[in-house]
mmCIF file of C-alpha atoms and ligand atoms in Angstrom:
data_model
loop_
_atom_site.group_PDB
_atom_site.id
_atom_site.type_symbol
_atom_site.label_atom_id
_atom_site.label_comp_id
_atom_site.label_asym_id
_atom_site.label_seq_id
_atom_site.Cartn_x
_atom_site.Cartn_y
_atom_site.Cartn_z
ATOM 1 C CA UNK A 1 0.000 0.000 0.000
ATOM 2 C CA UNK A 2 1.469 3.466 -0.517
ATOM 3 C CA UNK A 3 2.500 5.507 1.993
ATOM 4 C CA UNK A 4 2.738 9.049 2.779
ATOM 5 C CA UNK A 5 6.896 8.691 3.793
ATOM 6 C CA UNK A 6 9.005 12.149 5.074
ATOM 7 C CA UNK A 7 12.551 11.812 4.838
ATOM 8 C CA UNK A 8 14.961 13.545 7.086
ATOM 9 C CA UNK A 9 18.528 13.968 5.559
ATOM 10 C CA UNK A 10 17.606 13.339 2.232
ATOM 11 C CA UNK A 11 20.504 15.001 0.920
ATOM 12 C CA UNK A 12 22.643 12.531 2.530
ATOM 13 C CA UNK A 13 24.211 9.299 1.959
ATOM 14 C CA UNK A 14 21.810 7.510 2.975
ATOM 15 C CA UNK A 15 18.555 9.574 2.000
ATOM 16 C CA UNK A 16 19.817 10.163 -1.686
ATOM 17 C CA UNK A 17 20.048 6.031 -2.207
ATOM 18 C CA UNK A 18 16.221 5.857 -0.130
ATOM 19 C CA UNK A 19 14.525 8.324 -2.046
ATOM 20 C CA UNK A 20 14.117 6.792 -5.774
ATOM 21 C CA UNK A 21 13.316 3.567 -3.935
ATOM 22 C CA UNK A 22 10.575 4.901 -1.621
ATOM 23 C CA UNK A 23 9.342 6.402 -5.397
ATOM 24 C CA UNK A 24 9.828 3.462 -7.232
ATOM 25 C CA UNK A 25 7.071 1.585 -4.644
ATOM 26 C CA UNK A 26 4.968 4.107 -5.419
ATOM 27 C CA UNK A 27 5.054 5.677 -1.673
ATOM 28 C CA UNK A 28 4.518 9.797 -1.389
ATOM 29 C CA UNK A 29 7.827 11.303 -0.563
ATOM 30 C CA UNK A 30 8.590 14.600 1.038
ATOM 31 C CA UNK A 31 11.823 15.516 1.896
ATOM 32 C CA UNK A 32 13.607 17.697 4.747
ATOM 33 C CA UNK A 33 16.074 19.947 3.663
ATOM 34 C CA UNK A 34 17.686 22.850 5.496
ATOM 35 C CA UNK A 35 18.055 25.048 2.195
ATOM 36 C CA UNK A 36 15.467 25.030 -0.901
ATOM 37 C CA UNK A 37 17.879 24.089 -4.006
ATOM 38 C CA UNK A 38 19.843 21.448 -2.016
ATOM 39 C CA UNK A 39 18.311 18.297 -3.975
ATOM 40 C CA UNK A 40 20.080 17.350 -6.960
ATOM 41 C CA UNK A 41 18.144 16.936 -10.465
ATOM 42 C CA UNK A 42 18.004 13.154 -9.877
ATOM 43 C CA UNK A 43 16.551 13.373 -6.380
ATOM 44 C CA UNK A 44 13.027 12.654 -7.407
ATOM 45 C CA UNK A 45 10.967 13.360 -4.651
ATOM 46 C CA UNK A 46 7.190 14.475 -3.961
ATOM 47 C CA UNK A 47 7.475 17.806 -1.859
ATOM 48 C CA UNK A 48 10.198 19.524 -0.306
ATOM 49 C CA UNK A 49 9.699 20.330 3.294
ATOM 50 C CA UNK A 50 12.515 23.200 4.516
ATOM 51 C CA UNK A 51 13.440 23.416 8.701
ATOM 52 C CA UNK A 52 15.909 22.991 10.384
ATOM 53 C CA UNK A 53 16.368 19.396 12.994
ATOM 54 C CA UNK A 54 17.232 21.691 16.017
ATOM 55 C CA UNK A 55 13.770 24.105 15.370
ATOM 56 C CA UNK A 56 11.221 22.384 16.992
ATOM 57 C CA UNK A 57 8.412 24.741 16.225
ATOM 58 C CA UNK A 58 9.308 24.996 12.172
ATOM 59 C CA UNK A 59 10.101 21.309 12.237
ATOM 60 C CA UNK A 60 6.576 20.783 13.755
ATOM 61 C CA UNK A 61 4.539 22.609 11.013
ATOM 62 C CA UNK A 62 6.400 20.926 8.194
ATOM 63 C CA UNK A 63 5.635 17.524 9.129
ATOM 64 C CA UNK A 64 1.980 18.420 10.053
ATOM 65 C CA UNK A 65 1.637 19.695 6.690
ATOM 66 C CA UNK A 66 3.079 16.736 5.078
ATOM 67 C CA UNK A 67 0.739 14.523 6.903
ATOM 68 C CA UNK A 68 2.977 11.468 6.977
ATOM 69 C CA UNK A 69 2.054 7.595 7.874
ATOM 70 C CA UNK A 70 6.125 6.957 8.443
ATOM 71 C CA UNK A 71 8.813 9.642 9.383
ATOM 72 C CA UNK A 72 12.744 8.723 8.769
ATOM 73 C CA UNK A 73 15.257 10.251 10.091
ATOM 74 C CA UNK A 74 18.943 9.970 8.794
ATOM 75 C CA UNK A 75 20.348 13.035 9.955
ATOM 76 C CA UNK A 76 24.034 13.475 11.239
ATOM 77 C CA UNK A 77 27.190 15.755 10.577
ATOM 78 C CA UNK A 78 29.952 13.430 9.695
ATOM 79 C CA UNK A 79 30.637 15.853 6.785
ATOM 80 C CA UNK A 80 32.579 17.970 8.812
ATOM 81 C CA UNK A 81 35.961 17.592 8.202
ATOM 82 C CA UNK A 82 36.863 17.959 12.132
ATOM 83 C CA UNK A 83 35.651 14.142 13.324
ATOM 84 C CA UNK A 84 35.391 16.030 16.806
ATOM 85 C CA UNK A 85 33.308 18.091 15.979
ATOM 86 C CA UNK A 86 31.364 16.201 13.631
ATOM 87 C CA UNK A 87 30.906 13.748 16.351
ATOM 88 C CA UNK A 88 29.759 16.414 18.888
ATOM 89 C CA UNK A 89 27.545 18.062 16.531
ATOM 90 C CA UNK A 90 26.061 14.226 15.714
ATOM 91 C CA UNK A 91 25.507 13.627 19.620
ATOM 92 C CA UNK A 92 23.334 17.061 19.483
ATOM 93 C CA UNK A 93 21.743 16.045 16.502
ATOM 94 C CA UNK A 94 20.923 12.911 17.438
ATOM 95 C CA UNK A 95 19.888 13.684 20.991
ATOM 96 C CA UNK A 96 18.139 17.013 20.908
ATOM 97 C CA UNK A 97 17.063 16.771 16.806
ATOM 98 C CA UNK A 98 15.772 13.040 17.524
ATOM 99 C CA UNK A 99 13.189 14.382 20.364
ATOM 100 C CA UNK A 100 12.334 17.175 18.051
ATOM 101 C CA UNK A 101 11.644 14.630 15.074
ATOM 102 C CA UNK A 102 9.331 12.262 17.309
ATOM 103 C CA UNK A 103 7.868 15.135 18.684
ATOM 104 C CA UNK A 104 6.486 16.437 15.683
ATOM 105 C CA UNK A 105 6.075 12.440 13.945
ATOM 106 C CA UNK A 106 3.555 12.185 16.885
ATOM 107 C CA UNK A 107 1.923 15.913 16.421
ATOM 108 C CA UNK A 108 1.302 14.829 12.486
ATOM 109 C CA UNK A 109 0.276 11.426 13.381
ATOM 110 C CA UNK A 110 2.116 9.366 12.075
ATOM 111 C CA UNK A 111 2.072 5.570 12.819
ATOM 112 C CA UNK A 112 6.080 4.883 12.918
ATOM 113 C CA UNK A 113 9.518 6.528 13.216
ATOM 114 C CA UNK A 114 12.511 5.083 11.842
ATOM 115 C CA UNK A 115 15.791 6.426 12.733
ATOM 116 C CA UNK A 116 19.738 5.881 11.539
ATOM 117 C CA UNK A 117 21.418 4.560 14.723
ATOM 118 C CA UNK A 118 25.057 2.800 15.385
ATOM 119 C CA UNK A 119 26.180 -0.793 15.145
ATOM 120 C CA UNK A 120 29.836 0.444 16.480
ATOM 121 C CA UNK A 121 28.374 2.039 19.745
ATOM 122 C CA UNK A 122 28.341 -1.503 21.650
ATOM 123 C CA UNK A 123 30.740 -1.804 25.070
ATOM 124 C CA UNK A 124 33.905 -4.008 23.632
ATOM 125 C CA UNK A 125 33.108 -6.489 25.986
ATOM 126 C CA UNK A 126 31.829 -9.992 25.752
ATOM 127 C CA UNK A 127 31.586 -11.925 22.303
ATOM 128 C CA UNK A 128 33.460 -10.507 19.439
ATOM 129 C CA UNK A 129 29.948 -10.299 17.461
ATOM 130 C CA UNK A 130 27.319 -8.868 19.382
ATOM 131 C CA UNK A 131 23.832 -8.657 19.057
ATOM 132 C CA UNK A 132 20.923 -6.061 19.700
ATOM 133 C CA UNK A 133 20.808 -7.255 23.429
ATOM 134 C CA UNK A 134 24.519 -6.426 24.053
ATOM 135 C CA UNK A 135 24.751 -3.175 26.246
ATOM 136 C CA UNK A 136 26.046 0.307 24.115
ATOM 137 C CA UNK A 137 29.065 1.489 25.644
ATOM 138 C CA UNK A 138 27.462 4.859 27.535
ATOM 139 C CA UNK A 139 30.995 5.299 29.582
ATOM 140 C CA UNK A 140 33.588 5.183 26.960
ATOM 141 C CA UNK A 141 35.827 7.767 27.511
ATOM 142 C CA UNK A 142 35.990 11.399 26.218
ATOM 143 C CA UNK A 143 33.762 11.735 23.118
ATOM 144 C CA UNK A 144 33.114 8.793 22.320
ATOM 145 C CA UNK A 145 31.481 8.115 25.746
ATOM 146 C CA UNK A 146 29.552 11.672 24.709
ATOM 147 C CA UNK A 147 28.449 10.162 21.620
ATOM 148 C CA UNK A 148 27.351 6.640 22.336
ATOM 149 C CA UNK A 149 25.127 8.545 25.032
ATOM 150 C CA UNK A 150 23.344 10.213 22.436
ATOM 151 C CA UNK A 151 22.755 7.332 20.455
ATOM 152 C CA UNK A 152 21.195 5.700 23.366
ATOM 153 C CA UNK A 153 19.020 9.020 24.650
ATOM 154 C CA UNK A 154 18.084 8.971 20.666
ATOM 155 C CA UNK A 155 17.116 5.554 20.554
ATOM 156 C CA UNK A 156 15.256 5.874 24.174
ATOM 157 C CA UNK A 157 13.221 9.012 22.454
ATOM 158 C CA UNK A 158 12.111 6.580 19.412
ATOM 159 C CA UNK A 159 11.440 3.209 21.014
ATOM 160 C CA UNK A 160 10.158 4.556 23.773
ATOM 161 C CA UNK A 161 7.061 7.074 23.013
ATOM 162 C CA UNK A 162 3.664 5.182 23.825
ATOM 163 C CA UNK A 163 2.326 6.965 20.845
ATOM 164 C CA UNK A 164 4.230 6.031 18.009
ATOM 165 C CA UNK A 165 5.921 2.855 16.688
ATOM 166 C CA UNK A 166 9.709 3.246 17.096
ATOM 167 C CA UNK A 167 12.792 1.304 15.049
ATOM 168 C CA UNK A 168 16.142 2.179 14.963
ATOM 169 C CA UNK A 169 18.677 0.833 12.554
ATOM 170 C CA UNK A 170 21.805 0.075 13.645
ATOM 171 C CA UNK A 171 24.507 0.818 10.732
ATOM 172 C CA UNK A 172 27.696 -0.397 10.863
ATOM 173 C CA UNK A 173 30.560 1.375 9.029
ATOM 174 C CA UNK A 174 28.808 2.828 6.275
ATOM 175 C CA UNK A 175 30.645 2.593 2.834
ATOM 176 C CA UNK A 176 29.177 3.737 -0.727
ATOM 177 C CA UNK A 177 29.323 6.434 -3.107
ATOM 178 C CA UNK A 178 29.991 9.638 -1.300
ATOM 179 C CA UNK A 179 31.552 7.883 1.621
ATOM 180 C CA UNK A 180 34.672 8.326 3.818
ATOM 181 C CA UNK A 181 35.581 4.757 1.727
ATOM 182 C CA UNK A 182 34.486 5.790 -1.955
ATOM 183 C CA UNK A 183 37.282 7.565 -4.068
ATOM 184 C CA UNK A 184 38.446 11.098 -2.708
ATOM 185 C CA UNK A 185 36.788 10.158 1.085
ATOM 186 C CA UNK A 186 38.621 10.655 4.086
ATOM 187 C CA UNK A 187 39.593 6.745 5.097
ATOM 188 C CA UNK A 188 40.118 6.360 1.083
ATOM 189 C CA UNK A 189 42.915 9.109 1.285
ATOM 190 C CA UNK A 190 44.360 7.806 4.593
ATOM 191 C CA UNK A 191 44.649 4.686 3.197
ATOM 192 C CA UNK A 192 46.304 5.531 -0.334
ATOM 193 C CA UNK A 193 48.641 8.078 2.485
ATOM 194 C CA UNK A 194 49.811 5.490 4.006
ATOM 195 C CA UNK A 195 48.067 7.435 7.236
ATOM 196 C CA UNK A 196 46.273 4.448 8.629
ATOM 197 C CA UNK A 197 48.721 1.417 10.421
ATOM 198 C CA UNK A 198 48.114 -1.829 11.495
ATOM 199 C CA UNK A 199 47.948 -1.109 15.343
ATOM 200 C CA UNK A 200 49.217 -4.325 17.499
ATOM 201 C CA UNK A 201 47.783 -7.616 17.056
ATOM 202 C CA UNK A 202 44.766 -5.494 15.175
ATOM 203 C CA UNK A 203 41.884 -7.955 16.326
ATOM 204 C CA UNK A 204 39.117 -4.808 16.189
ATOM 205 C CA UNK A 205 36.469 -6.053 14.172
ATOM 206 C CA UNK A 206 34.497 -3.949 11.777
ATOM 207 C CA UNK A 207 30.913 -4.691 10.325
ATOM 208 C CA UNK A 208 30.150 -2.881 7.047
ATOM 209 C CA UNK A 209 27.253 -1.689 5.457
ATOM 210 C CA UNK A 210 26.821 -0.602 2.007
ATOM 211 C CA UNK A 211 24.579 2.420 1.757
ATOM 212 C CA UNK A 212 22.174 0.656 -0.303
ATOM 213 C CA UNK A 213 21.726 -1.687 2.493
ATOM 214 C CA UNK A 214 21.082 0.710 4.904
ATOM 215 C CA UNK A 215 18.343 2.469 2.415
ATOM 216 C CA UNK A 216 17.090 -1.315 1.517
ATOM 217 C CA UNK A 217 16.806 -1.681 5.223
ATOM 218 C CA UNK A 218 14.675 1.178 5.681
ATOM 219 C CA UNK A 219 12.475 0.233 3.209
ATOM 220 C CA UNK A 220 12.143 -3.430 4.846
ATOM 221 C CA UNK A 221 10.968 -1.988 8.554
ATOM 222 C CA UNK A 222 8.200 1.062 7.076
ATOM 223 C CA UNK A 223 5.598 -1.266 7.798
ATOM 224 C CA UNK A 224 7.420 -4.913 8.951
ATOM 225 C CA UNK A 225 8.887 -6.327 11.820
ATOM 226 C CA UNK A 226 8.081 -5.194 15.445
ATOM 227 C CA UNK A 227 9.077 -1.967 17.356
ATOM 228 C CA UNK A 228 12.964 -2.187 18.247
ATOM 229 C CA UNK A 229 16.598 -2.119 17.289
ATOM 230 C CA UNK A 230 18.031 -3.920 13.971
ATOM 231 C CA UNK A 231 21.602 -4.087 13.707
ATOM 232 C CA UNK A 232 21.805 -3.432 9.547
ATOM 233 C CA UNK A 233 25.463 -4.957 8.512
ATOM 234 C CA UNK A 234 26.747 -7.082 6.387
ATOM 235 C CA UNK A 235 27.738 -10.785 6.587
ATOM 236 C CA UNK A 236 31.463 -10.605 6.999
ATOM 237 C CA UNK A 237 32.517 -8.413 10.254
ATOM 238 C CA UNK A 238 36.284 -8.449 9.807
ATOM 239 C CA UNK A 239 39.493 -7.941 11.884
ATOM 240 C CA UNK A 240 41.534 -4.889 10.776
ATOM 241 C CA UNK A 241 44.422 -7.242 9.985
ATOM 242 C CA UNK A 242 41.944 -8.603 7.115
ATOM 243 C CA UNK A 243 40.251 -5.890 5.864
ATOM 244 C CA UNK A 244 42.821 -2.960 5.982
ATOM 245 C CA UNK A 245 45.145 -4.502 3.925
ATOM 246 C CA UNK A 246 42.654 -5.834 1.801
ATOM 247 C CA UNK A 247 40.997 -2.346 1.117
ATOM 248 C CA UNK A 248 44.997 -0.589 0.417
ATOM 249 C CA UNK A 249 45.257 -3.219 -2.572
ATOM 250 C CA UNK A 250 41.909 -2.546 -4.109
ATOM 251 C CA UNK A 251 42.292 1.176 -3.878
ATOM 252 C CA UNK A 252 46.090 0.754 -5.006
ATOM 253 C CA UNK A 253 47.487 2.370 -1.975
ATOM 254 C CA UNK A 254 50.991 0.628 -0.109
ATOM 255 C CA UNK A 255 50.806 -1.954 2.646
ATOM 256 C CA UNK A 256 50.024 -0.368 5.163
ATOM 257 C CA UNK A 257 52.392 -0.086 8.147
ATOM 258 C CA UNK A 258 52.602 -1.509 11.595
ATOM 259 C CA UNK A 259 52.793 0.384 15.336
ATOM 260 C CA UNK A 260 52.510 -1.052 18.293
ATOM 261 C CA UNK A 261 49.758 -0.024 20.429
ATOM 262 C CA UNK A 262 52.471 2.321 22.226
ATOM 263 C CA UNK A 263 52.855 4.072 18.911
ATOM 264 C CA UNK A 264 49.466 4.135 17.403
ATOM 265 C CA UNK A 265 48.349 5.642 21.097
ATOM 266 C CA UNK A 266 50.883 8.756 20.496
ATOM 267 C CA UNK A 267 50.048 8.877 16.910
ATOM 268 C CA UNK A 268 46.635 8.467 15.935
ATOM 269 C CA UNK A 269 42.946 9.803 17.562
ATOM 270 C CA UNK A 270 41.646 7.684 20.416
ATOM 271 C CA UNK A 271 38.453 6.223 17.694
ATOM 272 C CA UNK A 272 40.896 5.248 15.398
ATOM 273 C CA UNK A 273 42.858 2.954 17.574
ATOM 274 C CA UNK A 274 39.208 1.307 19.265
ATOM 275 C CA UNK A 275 37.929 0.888 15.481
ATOM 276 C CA UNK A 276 40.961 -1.083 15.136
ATOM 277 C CA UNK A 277 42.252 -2.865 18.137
ATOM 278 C CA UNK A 278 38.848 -3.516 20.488
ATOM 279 C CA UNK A 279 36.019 -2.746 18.341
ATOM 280 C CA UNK A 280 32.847 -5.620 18.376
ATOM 281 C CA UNK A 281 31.593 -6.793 14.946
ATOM 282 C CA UNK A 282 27.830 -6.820 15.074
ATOM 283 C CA UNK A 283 25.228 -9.627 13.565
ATOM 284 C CA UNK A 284 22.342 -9.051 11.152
ATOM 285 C CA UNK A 285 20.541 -12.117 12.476
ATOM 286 C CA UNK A 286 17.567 -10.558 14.151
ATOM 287 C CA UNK A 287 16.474 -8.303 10.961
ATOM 288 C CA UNK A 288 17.053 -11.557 8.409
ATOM 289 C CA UNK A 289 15.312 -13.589 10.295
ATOM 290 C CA UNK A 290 12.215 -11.378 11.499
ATOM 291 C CA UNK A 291 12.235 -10.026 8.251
ATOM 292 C CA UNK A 292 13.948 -12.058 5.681
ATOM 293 C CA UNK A 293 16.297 -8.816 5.149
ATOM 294 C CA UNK A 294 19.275 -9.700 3.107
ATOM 295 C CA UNK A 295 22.279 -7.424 2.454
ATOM 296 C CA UNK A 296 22.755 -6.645 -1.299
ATOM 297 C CA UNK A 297 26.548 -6.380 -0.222
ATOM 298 C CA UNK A 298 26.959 -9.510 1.782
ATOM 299 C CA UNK A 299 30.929 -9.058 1.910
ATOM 300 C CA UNK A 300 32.614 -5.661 2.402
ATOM 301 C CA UNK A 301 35.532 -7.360 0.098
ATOM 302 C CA UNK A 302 33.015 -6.986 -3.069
ATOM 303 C CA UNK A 303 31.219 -3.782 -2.064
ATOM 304 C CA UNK A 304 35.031 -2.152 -1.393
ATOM 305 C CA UNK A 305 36.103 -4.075 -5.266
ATOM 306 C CA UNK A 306 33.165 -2.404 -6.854
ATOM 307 C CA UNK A 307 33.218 1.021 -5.280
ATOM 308 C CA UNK A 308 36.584 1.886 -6.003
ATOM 309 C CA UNK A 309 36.076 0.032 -9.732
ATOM 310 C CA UNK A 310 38.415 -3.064 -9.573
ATOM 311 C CA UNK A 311 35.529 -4.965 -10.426
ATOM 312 C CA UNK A 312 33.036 -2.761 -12.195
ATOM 313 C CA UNK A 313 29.753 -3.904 -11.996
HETATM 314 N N1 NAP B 1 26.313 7.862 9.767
HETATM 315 C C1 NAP B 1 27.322 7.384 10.484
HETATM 316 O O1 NAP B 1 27.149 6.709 11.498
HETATM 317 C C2 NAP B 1 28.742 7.672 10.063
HETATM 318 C C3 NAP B 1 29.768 7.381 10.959
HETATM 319 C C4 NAP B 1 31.083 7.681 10.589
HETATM 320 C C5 NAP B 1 31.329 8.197 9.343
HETATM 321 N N2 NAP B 1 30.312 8.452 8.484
HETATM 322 C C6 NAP B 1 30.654 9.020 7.177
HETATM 323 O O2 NAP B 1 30.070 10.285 7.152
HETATM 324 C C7 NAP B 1 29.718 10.606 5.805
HETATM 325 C C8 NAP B 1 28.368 11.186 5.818
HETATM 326 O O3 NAP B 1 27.360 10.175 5.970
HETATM 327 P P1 NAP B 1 26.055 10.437 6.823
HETATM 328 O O4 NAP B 1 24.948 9.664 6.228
HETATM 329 O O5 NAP B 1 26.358 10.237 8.253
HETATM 330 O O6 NAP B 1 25.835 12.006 6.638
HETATM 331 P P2 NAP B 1 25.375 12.845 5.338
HETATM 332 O O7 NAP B 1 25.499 12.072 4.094
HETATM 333 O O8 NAP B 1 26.080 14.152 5.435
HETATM 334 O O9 NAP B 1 23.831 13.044 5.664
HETATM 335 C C9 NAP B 1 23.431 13.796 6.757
HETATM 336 C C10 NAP B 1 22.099 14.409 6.441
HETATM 337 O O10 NAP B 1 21.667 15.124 7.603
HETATM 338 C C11 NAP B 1 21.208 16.400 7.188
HETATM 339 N N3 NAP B 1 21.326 17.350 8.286
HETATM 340 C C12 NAP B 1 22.435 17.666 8.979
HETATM 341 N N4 NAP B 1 22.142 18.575 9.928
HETATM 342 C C13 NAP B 1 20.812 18.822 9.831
HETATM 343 C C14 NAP B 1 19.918 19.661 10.541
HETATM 344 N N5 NAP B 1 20.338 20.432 11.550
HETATM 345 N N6 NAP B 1 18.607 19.672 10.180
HETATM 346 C C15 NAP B 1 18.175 18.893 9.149
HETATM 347 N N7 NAP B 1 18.982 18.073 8.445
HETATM 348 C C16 NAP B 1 20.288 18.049 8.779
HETATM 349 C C17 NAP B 1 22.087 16.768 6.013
HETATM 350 O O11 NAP B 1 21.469 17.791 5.283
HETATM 351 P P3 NAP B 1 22.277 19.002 4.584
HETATM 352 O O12 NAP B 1 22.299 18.681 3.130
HETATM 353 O O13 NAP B 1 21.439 20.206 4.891
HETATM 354 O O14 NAP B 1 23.638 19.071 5.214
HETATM 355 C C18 NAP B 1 22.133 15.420 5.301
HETATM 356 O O15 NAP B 1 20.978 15.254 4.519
HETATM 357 C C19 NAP B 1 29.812 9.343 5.001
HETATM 358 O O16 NAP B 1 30.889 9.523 4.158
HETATM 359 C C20 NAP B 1 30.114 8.248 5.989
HETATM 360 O O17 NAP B 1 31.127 7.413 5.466
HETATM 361 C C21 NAP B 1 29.013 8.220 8.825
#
């Protein structure tokens, strides 16, 4: 059945992949964007809703007027090219823009919210793949303790409201055109630098997700599966020591170098050396087999091959 669908962060990575899909099952798209004009020609979409996340009272009125059944939200600012501050500005997003996005879903009433959460904010602790039940790590330290709070007062705001359903989507390293991974990104340059080592035995795992997964995802939970968190990954969560290497040759960038976890801790941002030395991989097991979900990108080693054209499609 079609629905009436509004789309917060449609300009992004993850928005501009949703919104010809959302058109192509004939749902009724509006889209959020903080500036008229900032669609591109191809981003086909219904109506154009303009507010700001953090402006309650504008947000409010636009998604009254769009009338949803189903609000997504997909909002961060990992654009900006300082991570600390684009994490900092992501907590506030997510924590204070997330309220303001249920708070007007519910106003408009709409039936469900679905919002982009993390697959890398679990506690390193336990099994090296962790489920939805594992706990998120709410006292790491510094930032990334700041962060991983937001993503759990965000996720509290969604699944919690009485008065609308709430799912949130647990993405693990997301990868795809436009990415820190694709051609020109920020890990893509590091990596061709030679500005991202092996760090000590490098056992941090990393689950992927291709951005079409994340958008196919979306597109699985607007009406299915029950209230709750989905990790969205892919099949293959892999240890540094496998995947960094793997991603240098397909992006034709030298081996990349070893440091001990001495070194790396003197060198490189406190994230970087988690990612790669205690990070959790995460499972997709609850959303295949609630919802017979199945990545497009099963294996990070093909998605990388195809994004960076070693294996054009
Ligand atoms: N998502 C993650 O967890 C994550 C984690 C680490 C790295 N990354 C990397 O970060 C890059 C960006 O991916 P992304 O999907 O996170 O971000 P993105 O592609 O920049 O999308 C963010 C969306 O949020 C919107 N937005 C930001 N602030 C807003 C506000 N105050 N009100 C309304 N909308 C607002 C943006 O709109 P505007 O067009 O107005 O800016 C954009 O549509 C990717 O390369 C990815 O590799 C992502």
């Amino acid at each position: 059945m079609p629905l009436r669908v509004f789309v917060a962060g449609a300009t992004g990575v993850v928005g501009r992949t949703l919104l010809p899909r959302l058109r192509e099952r004939g749902h009724h798209v509006t889209a959020l964007v903080r500036q008229d004009g900032r669609l591109e020609g191809g981003d086909l979409v219904d109506a154009v809703a303009v507010a700001d996340i953090m402006d309650p009272r504008k947000l409010r009125q636009v998604v009254q007027d769009a009338t949803p059944d189903v609000v997504v939200g997909q909002v961060t600012a990992f654009r900006h090219p300082d991570l600390d501050v684009a994490l900092h500005r992501t907590s506030r997003l997510r924590e204070t823009g997330t309220k303001n996005l249920v708070n007007a879903a519910v106003s408009a009433g709409a039936g469900r919210i679905i919002t982009q959460s993390a697959a890398t904010a679990y506690s390193p602790s336990g099994h090296d793949v962790l489920d939805e039940d594992a706990p998120l790590w709410t006292d790491a330290p510094g930032r990334w303790g700041e962060a991983v709070r937001a993503v759990a007062a965000m996720e509290e705001a969604v699944l919690t409201c009485p008065r609308i359903d709430g799912v949130a989507l647990r993405y693990g390293a997301l990868y795809g055109p436009r990415t820190w991974y694709a051609p020109g990104g920020v890990i893509h340059e590091r990596v061709r630098g030679s500005a991202l080592p092996l760090v000590g035995e490098g056992v941090g795992l990393t689950s992927f997700t291709h951005t079409e997964d994340a958008a196919s995802a979306v597109i699985e939970v607007l009406t299915g599966g029950d209230p709750g968190a989905y990790n969205v990954v892919d099949n293959e969560p892999a240890e540094s020591t496998e995947w960094l290497p793997a991603y240098a040759r397909i992006v034709g960038g030298p081996t990349p170098v070893s440091l001990t976890l001495e070194q790396a801790k003197a060198q490189l941002d406190w994230l970087t050396v988690h990612q790669l030395t205690e990070q959790r991989g995460a499972t997709n097991f609850r959303l295949r087999e609630t919802l017979g979900w199945r990545p497009t990108w099963p294996s990070w080693r093909e998605g990388f091959a195809t994004l960076c054209g070693l294996w054009p499609g």
